mmCIF file of C-alpha atoms in Angstrom:
data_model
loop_
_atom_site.group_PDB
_atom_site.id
_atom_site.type_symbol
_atom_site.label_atom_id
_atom_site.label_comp_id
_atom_site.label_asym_id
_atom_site.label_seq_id
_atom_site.Cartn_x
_atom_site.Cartn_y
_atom_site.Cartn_z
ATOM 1 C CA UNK A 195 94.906 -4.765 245.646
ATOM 2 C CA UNK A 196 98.847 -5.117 246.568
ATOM 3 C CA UNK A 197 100.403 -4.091 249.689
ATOM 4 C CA UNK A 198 101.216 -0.940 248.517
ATOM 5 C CA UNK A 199 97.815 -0.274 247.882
ATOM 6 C CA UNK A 200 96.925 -0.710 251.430
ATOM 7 C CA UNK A 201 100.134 1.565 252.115
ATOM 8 C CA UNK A 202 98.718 4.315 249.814
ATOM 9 C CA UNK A 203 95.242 3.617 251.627
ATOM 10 C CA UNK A 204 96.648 4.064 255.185
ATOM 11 C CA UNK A 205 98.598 7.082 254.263
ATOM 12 C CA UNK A 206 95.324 8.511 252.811
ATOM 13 C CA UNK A 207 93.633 7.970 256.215
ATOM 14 C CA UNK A 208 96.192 9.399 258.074
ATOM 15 C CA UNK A 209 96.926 12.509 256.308
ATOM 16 C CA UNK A 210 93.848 13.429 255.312
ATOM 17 C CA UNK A 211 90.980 11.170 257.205
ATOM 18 C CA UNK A 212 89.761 10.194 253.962
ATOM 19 C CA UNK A 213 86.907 7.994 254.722
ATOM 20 C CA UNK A 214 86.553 6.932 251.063
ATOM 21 C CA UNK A 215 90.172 5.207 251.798
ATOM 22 C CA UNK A 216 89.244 3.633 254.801
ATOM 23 C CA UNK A 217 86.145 2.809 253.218
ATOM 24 C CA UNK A 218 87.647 0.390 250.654
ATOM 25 C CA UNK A 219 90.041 -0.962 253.160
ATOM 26 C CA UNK A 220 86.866 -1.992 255.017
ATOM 27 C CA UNK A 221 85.201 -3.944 252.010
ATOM 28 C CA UNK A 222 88.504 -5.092 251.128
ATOM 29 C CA UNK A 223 88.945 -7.139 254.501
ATOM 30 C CA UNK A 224 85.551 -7.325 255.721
ATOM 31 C CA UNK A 225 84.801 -10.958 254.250
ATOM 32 C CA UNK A 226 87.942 -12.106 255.831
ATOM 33 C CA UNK A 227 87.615 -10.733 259.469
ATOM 34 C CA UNK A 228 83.838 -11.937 259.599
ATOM 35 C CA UNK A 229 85.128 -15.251 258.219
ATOM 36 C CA UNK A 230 87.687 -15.153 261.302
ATOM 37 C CA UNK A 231 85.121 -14.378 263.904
ATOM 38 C CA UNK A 232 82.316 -16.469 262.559
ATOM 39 C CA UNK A 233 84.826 -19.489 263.007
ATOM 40 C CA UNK A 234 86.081 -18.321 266.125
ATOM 41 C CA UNK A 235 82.517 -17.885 267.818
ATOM 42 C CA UNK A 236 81.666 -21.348 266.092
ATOM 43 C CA UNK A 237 79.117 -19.765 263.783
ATOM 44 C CA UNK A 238 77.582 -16.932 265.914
ATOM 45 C CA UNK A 239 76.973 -14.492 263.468
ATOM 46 C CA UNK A 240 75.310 -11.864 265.540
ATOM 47 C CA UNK A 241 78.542 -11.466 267.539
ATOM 48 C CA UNK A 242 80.902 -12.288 264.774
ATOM 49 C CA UNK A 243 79.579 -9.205 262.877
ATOM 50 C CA UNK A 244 79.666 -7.081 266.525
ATOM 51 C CA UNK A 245 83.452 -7.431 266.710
ATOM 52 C CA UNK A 246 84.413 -7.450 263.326
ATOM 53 C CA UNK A 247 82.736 -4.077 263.718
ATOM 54 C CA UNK A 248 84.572 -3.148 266.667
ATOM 55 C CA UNK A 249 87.893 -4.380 264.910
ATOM 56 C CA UNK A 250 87.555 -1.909 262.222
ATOM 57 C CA UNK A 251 86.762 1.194 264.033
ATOM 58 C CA UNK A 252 89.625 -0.074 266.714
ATOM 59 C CA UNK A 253 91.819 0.093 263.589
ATOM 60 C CA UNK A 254 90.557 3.498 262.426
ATOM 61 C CA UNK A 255 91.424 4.553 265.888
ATOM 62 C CA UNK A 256 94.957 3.309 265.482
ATOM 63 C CA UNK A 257 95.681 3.268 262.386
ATOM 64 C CA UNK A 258 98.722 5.895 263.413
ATOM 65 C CA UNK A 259 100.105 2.846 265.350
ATOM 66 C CA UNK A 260 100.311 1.259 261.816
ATOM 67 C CA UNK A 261 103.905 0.780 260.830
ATOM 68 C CA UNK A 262 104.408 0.100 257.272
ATOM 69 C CA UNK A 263 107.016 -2.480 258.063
ATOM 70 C CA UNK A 264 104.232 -5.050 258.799
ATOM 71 C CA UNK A 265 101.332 -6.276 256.181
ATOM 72 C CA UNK A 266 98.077 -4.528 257.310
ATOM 73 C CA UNK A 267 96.616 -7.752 256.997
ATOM 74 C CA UNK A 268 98.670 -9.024 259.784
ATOM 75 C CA UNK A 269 98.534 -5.648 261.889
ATOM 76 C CA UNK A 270 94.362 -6.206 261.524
ATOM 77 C CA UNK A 271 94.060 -9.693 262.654
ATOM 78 C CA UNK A 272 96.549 -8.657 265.394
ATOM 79 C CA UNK A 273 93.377 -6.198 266.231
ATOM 80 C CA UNK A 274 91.093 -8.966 265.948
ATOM 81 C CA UNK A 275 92.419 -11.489 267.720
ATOM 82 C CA UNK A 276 93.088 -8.591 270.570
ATOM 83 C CA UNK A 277 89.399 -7.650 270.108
ATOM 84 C CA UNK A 278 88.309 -11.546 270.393
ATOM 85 C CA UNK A 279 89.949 -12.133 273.904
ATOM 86 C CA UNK A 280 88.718 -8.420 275.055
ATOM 87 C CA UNK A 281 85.088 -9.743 274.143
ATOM 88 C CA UNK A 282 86.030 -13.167 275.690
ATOM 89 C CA UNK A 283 86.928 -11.350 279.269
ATOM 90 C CA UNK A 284 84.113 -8.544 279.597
ATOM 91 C CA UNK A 285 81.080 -11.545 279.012
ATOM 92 C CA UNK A 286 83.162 -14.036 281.709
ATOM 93 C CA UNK A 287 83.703 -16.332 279.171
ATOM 94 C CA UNK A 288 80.263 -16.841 278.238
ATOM 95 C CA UNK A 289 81.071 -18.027 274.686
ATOM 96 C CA UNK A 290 79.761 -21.012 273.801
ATOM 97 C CA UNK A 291 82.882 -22.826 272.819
ATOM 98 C CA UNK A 292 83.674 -26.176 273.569
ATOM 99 C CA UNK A 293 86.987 -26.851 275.576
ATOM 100 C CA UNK A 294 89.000 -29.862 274.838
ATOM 101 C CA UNK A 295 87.365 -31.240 277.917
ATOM 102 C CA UNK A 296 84.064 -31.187 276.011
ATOM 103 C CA UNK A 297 85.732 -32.883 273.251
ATOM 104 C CA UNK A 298 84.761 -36.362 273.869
ATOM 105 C CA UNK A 299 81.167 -35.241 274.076
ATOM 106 C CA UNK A 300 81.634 -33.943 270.727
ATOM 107 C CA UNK A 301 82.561 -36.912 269.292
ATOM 108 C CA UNK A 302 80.118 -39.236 270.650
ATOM 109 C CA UNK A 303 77.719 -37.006 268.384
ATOM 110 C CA UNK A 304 79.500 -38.657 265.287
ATOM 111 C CA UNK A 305 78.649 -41.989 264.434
ATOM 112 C CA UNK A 306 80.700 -43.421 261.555
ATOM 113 C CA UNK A 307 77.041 -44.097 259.849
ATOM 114 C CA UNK A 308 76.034 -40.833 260.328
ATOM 115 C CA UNK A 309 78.319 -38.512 259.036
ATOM 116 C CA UNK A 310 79.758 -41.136 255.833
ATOM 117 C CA UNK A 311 79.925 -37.984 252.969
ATOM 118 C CA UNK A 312 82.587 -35.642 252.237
ATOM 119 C CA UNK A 313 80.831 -32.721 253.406
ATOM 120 C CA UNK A 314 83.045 -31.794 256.565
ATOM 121 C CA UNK A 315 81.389 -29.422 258.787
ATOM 122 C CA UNK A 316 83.668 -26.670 259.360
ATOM 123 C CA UNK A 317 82.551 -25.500 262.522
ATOM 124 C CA UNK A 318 81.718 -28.728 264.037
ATOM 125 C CA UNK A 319 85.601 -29.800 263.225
ATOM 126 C CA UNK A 320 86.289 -27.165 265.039
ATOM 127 C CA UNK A 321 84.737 -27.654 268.465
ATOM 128 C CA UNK A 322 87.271 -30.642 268.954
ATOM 129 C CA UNK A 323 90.124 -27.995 269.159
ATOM 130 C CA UNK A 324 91.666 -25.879 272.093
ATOM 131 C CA UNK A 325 91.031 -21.862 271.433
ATOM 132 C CA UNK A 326 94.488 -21.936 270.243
ATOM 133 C CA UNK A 327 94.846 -24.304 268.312
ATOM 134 C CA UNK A 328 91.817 -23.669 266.215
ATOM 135 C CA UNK A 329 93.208 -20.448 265.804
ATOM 136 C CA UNK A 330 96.224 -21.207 264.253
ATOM 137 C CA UNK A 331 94.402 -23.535 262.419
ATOM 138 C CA UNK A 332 91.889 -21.120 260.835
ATOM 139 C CA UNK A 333 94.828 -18.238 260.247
ATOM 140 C CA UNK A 334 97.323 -20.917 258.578
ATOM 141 C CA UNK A 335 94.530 -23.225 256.426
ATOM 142 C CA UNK A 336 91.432 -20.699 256.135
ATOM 143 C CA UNK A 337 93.348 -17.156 255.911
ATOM 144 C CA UNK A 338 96.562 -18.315 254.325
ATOM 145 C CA UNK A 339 98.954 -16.917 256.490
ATOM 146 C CA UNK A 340 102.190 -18.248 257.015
ATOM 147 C CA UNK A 341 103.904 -19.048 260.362
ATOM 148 C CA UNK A 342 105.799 -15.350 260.794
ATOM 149 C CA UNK A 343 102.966 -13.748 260.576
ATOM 150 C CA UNK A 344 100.390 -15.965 262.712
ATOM 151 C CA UNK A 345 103.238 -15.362 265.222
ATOM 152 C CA UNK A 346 103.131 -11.918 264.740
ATOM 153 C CA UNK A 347 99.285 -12.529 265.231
ATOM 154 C CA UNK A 348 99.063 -14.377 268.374
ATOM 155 C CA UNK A 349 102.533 -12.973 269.723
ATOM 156 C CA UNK A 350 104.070 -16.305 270.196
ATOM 157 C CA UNK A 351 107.184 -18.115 269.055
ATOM 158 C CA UNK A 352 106.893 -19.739 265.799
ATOM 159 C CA UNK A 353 107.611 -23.055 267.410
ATOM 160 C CA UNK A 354 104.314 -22.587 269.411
ATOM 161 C CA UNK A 355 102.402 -21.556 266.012
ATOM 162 C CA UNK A 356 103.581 -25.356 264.645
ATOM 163 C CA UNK A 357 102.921 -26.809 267.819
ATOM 164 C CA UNK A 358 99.567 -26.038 267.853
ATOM 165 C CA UNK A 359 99.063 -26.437 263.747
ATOM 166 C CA UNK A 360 100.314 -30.162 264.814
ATOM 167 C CA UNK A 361 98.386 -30.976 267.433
ATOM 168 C CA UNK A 362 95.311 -29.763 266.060
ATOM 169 C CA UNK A 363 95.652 -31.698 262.638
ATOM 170 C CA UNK A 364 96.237 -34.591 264.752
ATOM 171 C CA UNK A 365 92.660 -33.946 266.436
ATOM 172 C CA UNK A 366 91.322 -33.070 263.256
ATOM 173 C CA UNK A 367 92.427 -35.903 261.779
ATOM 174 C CA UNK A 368 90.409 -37.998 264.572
ATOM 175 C CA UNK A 369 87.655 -36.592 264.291
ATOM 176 C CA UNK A 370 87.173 -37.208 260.350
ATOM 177 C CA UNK A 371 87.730 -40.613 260.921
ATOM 178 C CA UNK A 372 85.411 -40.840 263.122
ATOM 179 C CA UNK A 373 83.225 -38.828 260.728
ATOM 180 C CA UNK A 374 83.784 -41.119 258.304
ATOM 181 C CA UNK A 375 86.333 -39.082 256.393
ATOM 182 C CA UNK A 376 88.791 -41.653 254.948
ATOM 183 C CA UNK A 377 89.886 -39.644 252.379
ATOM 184 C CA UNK A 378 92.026 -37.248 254.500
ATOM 185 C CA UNK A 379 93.767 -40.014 256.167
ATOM 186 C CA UNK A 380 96.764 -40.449 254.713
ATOM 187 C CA UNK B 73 101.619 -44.046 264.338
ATOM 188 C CA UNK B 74 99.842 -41.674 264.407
ATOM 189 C CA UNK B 75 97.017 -40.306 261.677
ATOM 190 C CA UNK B 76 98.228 -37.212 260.004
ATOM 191 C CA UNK B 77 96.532 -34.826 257.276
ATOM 192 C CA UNK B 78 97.686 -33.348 254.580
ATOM 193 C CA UNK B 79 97.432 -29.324 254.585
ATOM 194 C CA UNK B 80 96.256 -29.358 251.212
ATOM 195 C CA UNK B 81 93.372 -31.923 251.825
ATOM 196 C CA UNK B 82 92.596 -29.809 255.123
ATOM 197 C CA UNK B 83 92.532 -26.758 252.956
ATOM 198 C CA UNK B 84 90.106 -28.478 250.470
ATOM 199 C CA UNK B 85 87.486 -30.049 253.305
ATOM 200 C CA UNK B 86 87.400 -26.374 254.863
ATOM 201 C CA UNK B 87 86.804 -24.432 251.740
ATOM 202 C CA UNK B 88 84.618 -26.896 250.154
ATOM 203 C CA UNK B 89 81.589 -25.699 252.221
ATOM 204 C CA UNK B 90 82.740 -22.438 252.358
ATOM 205 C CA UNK B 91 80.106 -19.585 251.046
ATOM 206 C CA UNK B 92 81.222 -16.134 250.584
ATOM 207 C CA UNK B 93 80.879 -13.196 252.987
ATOM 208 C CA UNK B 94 79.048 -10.927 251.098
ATOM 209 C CA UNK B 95 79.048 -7.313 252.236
ATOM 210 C CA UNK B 96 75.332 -6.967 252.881
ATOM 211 C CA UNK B 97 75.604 -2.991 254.411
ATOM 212 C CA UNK B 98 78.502 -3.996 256.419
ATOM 213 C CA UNK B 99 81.136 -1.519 255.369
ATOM 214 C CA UNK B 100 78.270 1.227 255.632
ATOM 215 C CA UNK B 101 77.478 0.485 259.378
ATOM 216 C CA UNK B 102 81.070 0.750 259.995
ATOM 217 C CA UNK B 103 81.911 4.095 258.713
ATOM 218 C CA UNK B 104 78.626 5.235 260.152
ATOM 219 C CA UNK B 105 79.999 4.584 263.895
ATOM 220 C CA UNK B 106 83.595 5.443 262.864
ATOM 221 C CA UNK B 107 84.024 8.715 265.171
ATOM 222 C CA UNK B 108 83.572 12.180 263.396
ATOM 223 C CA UNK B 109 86.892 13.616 261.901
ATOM 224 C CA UNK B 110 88.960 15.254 264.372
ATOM 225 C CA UNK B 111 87.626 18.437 265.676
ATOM 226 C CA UNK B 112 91.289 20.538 265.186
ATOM 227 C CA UNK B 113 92.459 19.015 261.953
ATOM 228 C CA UNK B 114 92.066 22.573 260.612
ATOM 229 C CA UNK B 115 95.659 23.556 262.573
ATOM 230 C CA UNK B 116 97.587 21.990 260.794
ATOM 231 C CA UNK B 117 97.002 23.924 257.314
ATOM 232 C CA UNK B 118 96.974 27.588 259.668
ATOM 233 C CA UNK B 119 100.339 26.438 260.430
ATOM 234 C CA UNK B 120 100.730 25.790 256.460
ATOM 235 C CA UNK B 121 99.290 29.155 256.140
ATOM 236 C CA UNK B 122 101.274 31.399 258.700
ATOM 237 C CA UNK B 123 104.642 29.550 257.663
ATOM 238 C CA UNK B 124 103.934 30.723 254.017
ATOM 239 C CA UNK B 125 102.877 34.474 255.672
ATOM 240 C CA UNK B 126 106.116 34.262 258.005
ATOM 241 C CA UNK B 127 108.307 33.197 254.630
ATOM 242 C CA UNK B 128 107.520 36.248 253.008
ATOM 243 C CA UNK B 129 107.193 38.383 255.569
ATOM 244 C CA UNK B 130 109.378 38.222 258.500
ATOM 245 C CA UNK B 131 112.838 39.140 258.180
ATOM 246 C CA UNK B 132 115.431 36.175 258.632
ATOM 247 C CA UNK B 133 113.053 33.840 256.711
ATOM 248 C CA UNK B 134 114.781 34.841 253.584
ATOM 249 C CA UNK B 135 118.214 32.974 253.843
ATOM 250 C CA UNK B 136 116.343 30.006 255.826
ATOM 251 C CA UNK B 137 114.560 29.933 252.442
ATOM 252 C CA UNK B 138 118.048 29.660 250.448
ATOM 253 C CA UNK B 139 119.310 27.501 252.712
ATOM 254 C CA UNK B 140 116.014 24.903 251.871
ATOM 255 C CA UNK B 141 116.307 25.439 248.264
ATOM 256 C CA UNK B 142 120.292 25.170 248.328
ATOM 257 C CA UNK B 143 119.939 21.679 249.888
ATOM 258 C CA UNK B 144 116.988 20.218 247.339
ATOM 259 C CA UNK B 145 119.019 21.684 244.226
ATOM 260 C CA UNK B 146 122.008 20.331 245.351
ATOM 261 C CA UNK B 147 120.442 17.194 246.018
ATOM 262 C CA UNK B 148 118.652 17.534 242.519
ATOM 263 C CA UNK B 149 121.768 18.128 240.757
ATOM 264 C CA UNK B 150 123.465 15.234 242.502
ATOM 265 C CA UNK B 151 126.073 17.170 244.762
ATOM 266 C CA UNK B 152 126.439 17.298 248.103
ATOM 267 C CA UNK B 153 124.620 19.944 250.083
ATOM 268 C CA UNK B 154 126.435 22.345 252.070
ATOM 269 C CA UNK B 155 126.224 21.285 255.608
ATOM 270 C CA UNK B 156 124.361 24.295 257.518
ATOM 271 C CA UNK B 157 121.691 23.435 254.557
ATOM 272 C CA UNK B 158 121.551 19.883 255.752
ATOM 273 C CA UNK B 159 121.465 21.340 259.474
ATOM 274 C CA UNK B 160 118.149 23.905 258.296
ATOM 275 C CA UNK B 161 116.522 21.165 256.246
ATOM 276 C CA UNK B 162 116.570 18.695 259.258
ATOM 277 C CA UNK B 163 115.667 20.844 261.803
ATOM 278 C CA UNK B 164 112.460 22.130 259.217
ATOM 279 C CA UNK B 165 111.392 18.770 258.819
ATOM 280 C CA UNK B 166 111.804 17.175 262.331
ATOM 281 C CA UNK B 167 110.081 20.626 263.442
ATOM 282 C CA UNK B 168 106.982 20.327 261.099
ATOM 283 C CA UNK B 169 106.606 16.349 261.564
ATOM 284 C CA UNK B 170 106.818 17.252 265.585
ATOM 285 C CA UNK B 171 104.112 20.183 265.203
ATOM 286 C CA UNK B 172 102.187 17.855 262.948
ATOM 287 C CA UNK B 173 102.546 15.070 265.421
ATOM 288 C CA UNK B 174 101.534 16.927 268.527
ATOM 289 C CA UNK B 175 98.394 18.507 266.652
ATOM 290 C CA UNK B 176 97.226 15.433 264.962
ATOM 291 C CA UNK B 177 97.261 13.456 268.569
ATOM 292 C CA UNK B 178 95.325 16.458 270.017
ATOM 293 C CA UNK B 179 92.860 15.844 267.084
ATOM 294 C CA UNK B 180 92.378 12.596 267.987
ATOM 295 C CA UNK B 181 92.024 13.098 271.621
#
């Protein structure tokens, strides 16, 4: 489904609150905003399904705010991302995310021996990351978005968005090293 | 120096474990807490309604009629509409998109 689909979609939603629209702009994206909050939370699938929830019925709310001049795509993980740091600051930062602080910690988990296959965890790559960092990371290398529009995203210049795409490949590199992950080096 | 990935061999190690986000009722629990459709949605097409009434009806509504159909057949037939009909047609459309606007918000509110 193009672009224009989604266009046609919206439109339908707006004009007419067609629910069937809205409905297949839901299972159209739903994989992808879980995905986005499941590695955001770190794997917390109970509250990655909460806001993805709360995304979508934000976005039904506003879908009027939609202007076709941006991909709904990017408008949607604009929502997310808003909805992530709304969630973040009503439960005091409660998450259970690791800091870069913590990261140390983290690695002292990994033993070369222990972790010598190909297998990367995801989420435990993750942890080693600061909140935006890993967030650029998953939008550019898990979502396939390109700079522009993680900027658009995360309202920051693009020279921020490649900042933090560095840095964190830097740590991510690390930590498969220490995981055992050769390979990747290069 | 210091170690670098590649994006493509970062792209690979994150997808390789990656499972698919099946739907699993998801899309039903959200349109079952989407809000219920807005409660004056029905003004808008008794504006429809009374515009048609008014068209036919009132006197006046007759040349604002020409002048609608003078700009879309001149604009059909590739020729430049006369410039009161360009006036009418704006005004119409900013009007209804305004009216539209205004119930539409109050809808949602």
């Amino acid at each position: 489904m193009s672009q224009t689909d989604d266009l046609f979609l919206v439109s339908r939603v707006i004009l007419f609150d067609d629910r069937k629209a809205f409905d297949s702009l839901v299972r159209k994206y739903q994989a992808g905003i879980r995905r986005f909050f499941q590695h955001l939370t770190l794997g917390n699938t109970e509250t990655s399904n909460d806001l993805s929830q709360e995304t979508f019925i934000k976005a039904y709310l506003f879908l009027r705010s939609f202007r076709g001049s941006a991909r709904f795509s990017t408008w949607l993980y604009r929502i997310a991302y808003n909805v992530f740091y709304d969630h973040k600051r009503s439960t005091h930062n409660q998450l259970q995310i690791e800091t870069s602080a913590e990261t140390e910690l983290v690695w002292q988990h990994y033993s070369i021996s222990e972790q010598i296959h190909q297998n990367i965890d995801v989420m435990e790559s993750l942890k080693v990351l600061k909140e935006e960092e890993r967030i650029a990371i998953i939008l550019f290398y898990l979502e396939d978005f390109h700079y522009d529009k993680i900027s658009d995203i995360m309202k920051c210049p693009v020279g921020t968005i490649k900042t933090h795409l560095h840095r964190g490949k830097e740590k991510l590199a690390v930590y498969f090293k220490k995981s055992g992950y050769e390979r990747a080096i290069i | 120096m210091k170690e670098q990935l590649s994006d493509n061999e970062i792209k690979r190690l994150f997808r390789v474990n990656q499972s698919t986000i099946e739907d699993d009722g998801f899309t039903e629990t959200v349109m079952r807490r989407l809000p219920s459709a807005p409660k004056y949605g029905y003004i808008i097409y008794l504006f429809v309604f009374a515009g048609i009434l008014a068209a036919f009806f009132i006197p006046g509504t007759k040349s604002l009629a020409l002048m609608l159909s003078d700009f879309f057949i001149s604009l059909l037939s590739f020729k430049m509409p006369s410039m009161e009909a360009i006036i009418v047609t704006v005004a119409v459309i900013l009007g209804g998109a305004l009216i539209f606007n205004i119930t539409y918000e109050e809808g949602l509110g």
